[in-house]
Short mmCIF file of C-alpha atoms and ligand atoms in Angstrom, two decimals:
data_model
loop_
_atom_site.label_atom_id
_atom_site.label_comp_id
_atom_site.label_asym_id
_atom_site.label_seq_id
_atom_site.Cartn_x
_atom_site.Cartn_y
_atom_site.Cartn_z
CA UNK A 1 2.94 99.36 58.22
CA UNK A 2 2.83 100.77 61.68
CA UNK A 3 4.59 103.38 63.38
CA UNK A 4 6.31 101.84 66.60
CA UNK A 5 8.26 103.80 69.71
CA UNK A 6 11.12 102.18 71.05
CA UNK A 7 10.47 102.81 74.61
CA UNK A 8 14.34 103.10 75.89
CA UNK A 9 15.12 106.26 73.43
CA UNK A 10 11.50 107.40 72.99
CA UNK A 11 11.88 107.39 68.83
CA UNK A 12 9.48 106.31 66.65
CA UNK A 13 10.27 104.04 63.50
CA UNK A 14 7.87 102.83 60.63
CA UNK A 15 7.97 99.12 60.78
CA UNK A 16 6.21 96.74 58.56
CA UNK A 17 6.54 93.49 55.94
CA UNK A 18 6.42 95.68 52.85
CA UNK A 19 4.93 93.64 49.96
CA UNK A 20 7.21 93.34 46.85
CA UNK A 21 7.01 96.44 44.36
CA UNK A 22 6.65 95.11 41.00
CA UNK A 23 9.60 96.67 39.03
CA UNK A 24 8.79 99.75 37.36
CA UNK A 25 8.32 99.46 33.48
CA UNK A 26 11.05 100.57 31.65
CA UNK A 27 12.74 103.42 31.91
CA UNK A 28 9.39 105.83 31.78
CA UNK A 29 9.82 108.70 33.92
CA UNK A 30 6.56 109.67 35.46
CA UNK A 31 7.09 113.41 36.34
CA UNK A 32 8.22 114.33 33.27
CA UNK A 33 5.55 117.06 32.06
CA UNK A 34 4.88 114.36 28.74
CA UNK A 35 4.64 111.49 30.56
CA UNK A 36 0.73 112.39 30.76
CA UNK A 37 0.46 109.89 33.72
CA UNK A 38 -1.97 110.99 36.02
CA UNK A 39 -0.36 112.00 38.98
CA UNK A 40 -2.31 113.69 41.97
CA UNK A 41 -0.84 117.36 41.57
CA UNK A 42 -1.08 118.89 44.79
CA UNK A 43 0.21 122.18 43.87
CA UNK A 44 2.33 123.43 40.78
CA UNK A 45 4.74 126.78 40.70
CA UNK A 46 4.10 129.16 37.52
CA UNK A 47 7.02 128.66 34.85
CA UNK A 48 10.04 131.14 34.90
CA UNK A 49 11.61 129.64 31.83
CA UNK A 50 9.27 128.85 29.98
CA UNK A 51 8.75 125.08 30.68
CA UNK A 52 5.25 123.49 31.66
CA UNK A 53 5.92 125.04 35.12
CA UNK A 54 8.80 125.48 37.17
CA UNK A 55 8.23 122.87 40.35
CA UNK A 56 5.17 121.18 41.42
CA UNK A 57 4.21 119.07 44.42
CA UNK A 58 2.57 115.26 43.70
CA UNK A 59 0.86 112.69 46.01
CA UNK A 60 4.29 110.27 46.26
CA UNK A 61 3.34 106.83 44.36
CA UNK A 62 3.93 104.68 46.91
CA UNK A 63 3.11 106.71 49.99
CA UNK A 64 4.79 104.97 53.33
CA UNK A 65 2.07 107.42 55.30
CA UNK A 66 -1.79 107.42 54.85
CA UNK A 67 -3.59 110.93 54.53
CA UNK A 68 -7.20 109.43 55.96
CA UNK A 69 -7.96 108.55 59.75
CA UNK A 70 -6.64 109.20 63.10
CA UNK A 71 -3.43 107.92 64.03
CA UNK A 72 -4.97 106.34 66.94
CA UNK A 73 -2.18 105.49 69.19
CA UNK A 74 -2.34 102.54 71.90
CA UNK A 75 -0.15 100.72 73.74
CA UNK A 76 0.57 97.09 74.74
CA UNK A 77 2.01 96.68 77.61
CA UNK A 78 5.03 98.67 77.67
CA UNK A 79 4.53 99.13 74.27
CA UNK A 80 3.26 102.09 71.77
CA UNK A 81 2.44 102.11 68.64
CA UNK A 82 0.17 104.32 65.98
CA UNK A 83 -1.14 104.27 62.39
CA UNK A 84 1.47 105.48 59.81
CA UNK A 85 -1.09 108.71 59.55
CA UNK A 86 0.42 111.33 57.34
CA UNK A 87 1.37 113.07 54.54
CA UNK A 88 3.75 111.89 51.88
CA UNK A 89 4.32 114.15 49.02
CA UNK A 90 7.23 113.97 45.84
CA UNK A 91 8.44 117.92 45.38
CA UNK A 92 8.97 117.26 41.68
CA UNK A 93 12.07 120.37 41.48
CA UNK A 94 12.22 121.07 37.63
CA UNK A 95 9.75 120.35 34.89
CA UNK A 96 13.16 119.12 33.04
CA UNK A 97 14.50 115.73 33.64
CA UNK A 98 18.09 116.59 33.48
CA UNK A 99 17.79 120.05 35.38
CA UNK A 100 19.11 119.14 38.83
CA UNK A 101 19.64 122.13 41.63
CA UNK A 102 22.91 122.27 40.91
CA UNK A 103 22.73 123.59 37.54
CA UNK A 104 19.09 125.03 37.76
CA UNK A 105 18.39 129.07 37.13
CA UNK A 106 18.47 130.24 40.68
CA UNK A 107 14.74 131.85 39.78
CA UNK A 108 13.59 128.12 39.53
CA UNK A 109 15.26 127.54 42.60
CA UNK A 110 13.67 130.20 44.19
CA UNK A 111 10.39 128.79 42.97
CA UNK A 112 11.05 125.46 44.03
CA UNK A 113 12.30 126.52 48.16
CA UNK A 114 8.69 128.92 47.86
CA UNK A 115 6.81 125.40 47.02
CA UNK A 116 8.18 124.24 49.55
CA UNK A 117 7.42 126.77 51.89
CA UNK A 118 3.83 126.69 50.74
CA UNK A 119 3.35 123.05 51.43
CA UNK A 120 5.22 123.60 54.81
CA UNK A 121 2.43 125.69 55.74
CA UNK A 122 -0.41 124.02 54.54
CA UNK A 123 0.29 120.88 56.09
CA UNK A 124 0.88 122.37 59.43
CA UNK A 125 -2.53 123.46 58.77
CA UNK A 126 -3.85 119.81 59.85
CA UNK A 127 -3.85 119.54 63.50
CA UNK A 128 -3.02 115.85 63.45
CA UNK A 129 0.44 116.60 62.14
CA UNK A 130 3.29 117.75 64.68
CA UNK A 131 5.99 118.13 62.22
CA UNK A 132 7.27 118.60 58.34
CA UNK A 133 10.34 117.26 56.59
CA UNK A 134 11.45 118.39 54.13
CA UNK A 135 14.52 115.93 52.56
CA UNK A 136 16.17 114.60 49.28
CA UNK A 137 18.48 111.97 48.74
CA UNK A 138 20.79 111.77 45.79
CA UNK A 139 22.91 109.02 43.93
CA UNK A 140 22.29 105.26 43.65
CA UNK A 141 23.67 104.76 47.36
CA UNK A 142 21.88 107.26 49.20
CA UNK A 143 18.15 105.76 48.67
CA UNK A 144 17.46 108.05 46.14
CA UNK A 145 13.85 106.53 44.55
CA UNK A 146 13.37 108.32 40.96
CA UNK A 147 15.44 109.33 38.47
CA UNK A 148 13.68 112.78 38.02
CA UNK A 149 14.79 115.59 40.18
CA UNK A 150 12.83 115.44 42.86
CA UNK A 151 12.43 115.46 46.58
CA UNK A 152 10.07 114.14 49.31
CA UNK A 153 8.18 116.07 51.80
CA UNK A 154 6.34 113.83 54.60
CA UNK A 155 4.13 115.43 57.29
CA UNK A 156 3.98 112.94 60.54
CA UNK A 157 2.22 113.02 63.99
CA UNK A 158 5.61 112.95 65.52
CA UNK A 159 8.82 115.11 66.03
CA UNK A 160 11.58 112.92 63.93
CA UNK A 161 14.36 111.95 66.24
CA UNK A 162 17.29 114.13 65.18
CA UNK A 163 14.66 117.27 65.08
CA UNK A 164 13.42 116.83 69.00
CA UNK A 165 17.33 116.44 70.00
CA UNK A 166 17.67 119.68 68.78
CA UNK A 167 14.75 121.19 70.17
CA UNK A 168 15.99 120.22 74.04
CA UNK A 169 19.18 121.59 73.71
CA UNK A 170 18.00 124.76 72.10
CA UNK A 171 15.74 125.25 75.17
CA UNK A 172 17.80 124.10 77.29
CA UNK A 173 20.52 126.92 75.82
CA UNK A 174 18.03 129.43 75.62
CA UNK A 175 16.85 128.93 79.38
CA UNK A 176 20.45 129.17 80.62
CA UNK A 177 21.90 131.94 78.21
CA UNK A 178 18.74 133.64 77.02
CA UNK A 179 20.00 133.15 73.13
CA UNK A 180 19.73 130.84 70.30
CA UNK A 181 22.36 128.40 70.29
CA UNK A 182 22.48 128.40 66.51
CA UNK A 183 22.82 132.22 66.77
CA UNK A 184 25.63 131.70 68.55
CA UNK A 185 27.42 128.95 66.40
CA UNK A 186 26.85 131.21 63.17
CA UNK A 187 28.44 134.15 65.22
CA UNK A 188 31.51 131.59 66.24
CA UNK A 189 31.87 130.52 62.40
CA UNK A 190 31.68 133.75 60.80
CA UNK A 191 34.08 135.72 63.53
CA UNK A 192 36.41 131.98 62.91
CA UNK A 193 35.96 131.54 59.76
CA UNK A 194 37.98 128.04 60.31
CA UNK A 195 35.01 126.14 58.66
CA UNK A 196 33.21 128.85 56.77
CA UNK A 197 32.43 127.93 52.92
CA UNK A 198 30.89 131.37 51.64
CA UNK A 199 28.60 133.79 52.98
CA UNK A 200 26.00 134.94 50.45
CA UNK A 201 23.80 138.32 51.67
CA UNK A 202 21.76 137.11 54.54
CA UNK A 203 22.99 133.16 54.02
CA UNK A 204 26.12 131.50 54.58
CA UNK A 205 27.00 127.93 54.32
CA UNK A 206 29.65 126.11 56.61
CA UNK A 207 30.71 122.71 57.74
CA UNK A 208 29.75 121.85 61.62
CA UNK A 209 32.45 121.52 64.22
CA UNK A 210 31.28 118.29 65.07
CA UNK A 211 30.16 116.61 61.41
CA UNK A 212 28.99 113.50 61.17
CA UNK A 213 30.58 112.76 57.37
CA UNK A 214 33.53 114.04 55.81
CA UNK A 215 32.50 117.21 54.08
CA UNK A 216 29.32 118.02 55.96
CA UNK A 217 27.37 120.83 55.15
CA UNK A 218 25.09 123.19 56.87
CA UNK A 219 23.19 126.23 55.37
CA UNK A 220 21.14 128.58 57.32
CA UNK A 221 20.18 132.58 57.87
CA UNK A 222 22.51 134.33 59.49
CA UNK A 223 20.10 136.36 61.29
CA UNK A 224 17.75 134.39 63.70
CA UNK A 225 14.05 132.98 61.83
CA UNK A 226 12.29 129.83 63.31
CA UNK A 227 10.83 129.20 60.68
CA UNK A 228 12.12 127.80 57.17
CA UNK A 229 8.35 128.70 55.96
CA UNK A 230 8.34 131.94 57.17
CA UNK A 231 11.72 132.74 54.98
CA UNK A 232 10.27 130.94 51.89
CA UNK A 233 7.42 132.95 51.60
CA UNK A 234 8.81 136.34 51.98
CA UNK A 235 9.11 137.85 48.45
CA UNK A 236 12.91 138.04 47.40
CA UNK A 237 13.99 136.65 50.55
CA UNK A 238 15.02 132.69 49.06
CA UNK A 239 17.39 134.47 46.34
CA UNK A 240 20.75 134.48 48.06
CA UNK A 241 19.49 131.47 49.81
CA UNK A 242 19.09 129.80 46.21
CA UNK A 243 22.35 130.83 44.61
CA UNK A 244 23.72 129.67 47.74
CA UNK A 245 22.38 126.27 47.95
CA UNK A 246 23.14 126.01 44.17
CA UNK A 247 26.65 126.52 44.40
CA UNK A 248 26.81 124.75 47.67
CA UNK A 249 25.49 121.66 45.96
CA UNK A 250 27.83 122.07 43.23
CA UNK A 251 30.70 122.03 45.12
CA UNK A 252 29.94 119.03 47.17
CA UNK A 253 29.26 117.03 43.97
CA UNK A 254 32.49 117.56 42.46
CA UNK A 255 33.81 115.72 46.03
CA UNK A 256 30.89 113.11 45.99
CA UNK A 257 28.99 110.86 43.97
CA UNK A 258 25.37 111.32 46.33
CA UNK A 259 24.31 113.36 48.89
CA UNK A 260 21.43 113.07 52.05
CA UNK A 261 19.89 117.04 52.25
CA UNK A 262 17.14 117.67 54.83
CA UNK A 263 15.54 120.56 56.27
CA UNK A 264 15.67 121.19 59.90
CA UNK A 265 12.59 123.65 60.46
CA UNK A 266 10.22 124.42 63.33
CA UNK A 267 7.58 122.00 64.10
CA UNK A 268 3.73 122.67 63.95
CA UNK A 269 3.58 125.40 66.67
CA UNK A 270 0.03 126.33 65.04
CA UNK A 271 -1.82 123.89 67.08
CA UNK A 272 -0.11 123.93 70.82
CA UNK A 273 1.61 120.60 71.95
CA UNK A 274 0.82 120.24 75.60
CA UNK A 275 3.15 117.24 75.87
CA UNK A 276 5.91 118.54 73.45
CA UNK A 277 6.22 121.88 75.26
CA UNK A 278 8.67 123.44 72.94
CA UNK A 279 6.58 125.87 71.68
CA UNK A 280 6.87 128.27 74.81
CA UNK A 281 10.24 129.57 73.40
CA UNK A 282 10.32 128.24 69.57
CA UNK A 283 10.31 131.64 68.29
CA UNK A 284 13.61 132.67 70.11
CA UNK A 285 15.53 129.55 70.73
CA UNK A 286 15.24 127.50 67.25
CA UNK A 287 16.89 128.45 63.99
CA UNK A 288 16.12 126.66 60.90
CA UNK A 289 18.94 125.26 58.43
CA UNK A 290 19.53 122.74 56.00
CA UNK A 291 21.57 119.98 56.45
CA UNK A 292 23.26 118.56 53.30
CA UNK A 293 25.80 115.15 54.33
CA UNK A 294 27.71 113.82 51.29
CA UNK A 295 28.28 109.99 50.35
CA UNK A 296 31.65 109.03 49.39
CA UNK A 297 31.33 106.12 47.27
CA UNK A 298 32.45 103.07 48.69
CA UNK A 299 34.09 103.96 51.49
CA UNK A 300 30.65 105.47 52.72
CA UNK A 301 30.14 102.73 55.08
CA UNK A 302 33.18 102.85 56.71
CA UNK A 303 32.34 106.19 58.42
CA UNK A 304 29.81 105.65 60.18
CA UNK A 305 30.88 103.21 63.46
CA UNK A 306 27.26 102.24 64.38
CA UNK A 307 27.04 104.52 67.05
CA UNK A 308 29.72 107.14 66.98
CA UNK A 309 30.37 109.00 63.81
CA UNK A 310 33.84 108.83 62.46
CA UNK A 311 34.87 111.52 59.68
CA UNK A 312 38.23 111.17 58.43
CA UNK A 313 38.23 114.41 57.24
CA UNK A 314 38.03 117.38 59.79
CA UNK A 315 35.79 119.99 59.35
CA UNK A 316 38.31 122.63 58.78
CA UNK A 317 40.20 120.58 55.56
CA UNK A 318 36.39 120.16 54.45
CA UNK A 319 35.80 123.94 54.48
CA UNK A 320 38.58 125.09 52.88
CA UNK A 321 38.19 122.02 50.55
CA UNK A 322 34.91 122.57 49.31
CA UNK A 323 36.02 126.66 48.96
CA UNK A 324 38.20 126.04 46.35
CA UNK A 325 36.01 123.95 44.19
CA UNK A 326 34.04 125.60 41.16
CA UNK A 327 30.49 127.08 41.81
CA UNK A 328 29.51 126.43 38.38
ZN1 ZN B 401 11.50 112.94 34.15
ZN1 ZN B 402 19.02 131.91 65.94
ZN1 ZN B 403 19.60 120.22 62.27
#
């Protein structure tokens, strides 16, 4: 494996002739708290419900990134590429099998965004890492690797694609208008309220004006943070945000069969990019969120036009959709 930048839109891809996985045998599930396998725990969350404990974070199986070496980035000819050098972690969410977000306590919830948050920060400890993701997929079409409830967290000596497109124009925003751009949208939606789904204390979930799937989601803190690590690890501050994301999650499941969530959070502004830049006005011009895009069964593909996304569904049928279905 190799990571390898395509020099016309300046993203990076991991690219490699993966060897065959033998298939796993039978249908042992190795974060169950039983299963006795002997995972590398990188951190574990104290119980709230009396479980093992109530999330813990594992060296992923079958890491696509290496955790040793440089990344050591050369070129040829017009070309650059690096060693996949990076973090890749499995954020096991429950110590139960069958306990999904969706119909978790929101305490475990709370304990499984703070893991997060705590392994956020740790890896933006390492100076060879630029940026954290944070991401789950859900349901047999969405990529979704174990049957556990789990997601993935992968640290990488780049700024993902979708991440440094939002970077520029939230500079670019806050340059011209002195404000966050995502400060602004949440101020749209909420004086709208066209495509608002629910507001909970300092949280409030809504579809974008501009989704890229029917039903899109985004959640985020209605008052300005950078920083999805700096909200996780403030005590009591995740518990609207939980409930919130629970009931979110709930309603988009009674509408789809799978579901794409990632985090969109600052990148590692600990050690100072000199090429990235976007640390001059991070603090002020980016707003962290969480991006949840449903998959509707087989017409998923359809959607998606290559290129230019195609929802058949506008935003504002989405919202007012998704507002009507249960929480719980
Ligand atoms: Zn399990
Ligand atoms: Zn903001
Ligand atoms: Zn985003």
């Amino acid at each position: 494996m190799e990571l390898r930048k395509d020099p016309i839109t300046r993203s990076w891809v991991i690219c490699g002739d993966e060897p065959e996985q033998a298939p796993s045998a039978g249908s042992f599930c190795p974060f169950c708290p039983e299963s006795g396998l002997p995972l590398q725990v990188v951190a574990t969350s104290p119980t709230v419900n009396g479980s093992p404990w109530s999330a813990r974070a594992v060296v992923h199986p079958h890491p696509l990134y290496g955790i040793d070496g440089e990344p050591g980035r050369s070129g040829n000819g017009l070309y650059d590429k690096m060693r996949p050098v990076g973090a890749h972690e499995v954020i096991v969410e429950n110590a139960r099998h069958d306990r999904h977000l969706w119909n978790a306590d929101d305490r475990e919830i709370e304990e499984y965004l703070a893991l997060c948050g705590q392994r956020i920060q740790d890896l933006k400890g390492d100076v060879r890492f630029k940026y954290v993701s944070v991401f789950k997929n859900f349901g047999s079409m969405s990529g979704q690797e174990f049957d556990h409830p789990t997601s993935e967290i992968v640290a990488t000596t780049f700024v993902p694609r979708r991440v440094l497109y939002e970077l520029r124009s939230a500079r670019q925003h806050y340059q011209v208008k002195e404000r966050c751009v995502f400060c602004d949208i949440l101020q749209q939606e909420q004086e709208q309220k066209l495509r608002m789904i629910e507001v909970r204390g300092e949280y409030m979930a809504a579809c974008p004006y501009a989704p890229r799937v029917p039903y899109e989601t985004w959640i985020a803190p209605r008052n300005h943070e950078a920083y999805f690590e700096r909200s996780a690890l403030r005590s009591g501050a995740m518990r609207d945000f939980a409930a919130l994301l629970r009931r979110t999650l709930f309603r988009i499941r009674t509408i789809a069969d799978g579901f794409h969530m990632v985090l969109h959070t600052s990148p590692n502004t600990i050690h100072k990019s000199e090429t990235l830049g976007f640390w001059k006005t991070i603090e002020d011009d980016y707003h962290w969120h969480l991006e949840i895009l449903p998959i509707l069964g087989a017409k998923a593909k359809s959607y998606t036009f290559k290129e230019v996304y195609y929802s058949p569904v506008s935003s504002e049928t989405s919202a007012a959709i998704l507002r009507e279905r249960p929480t719980e």
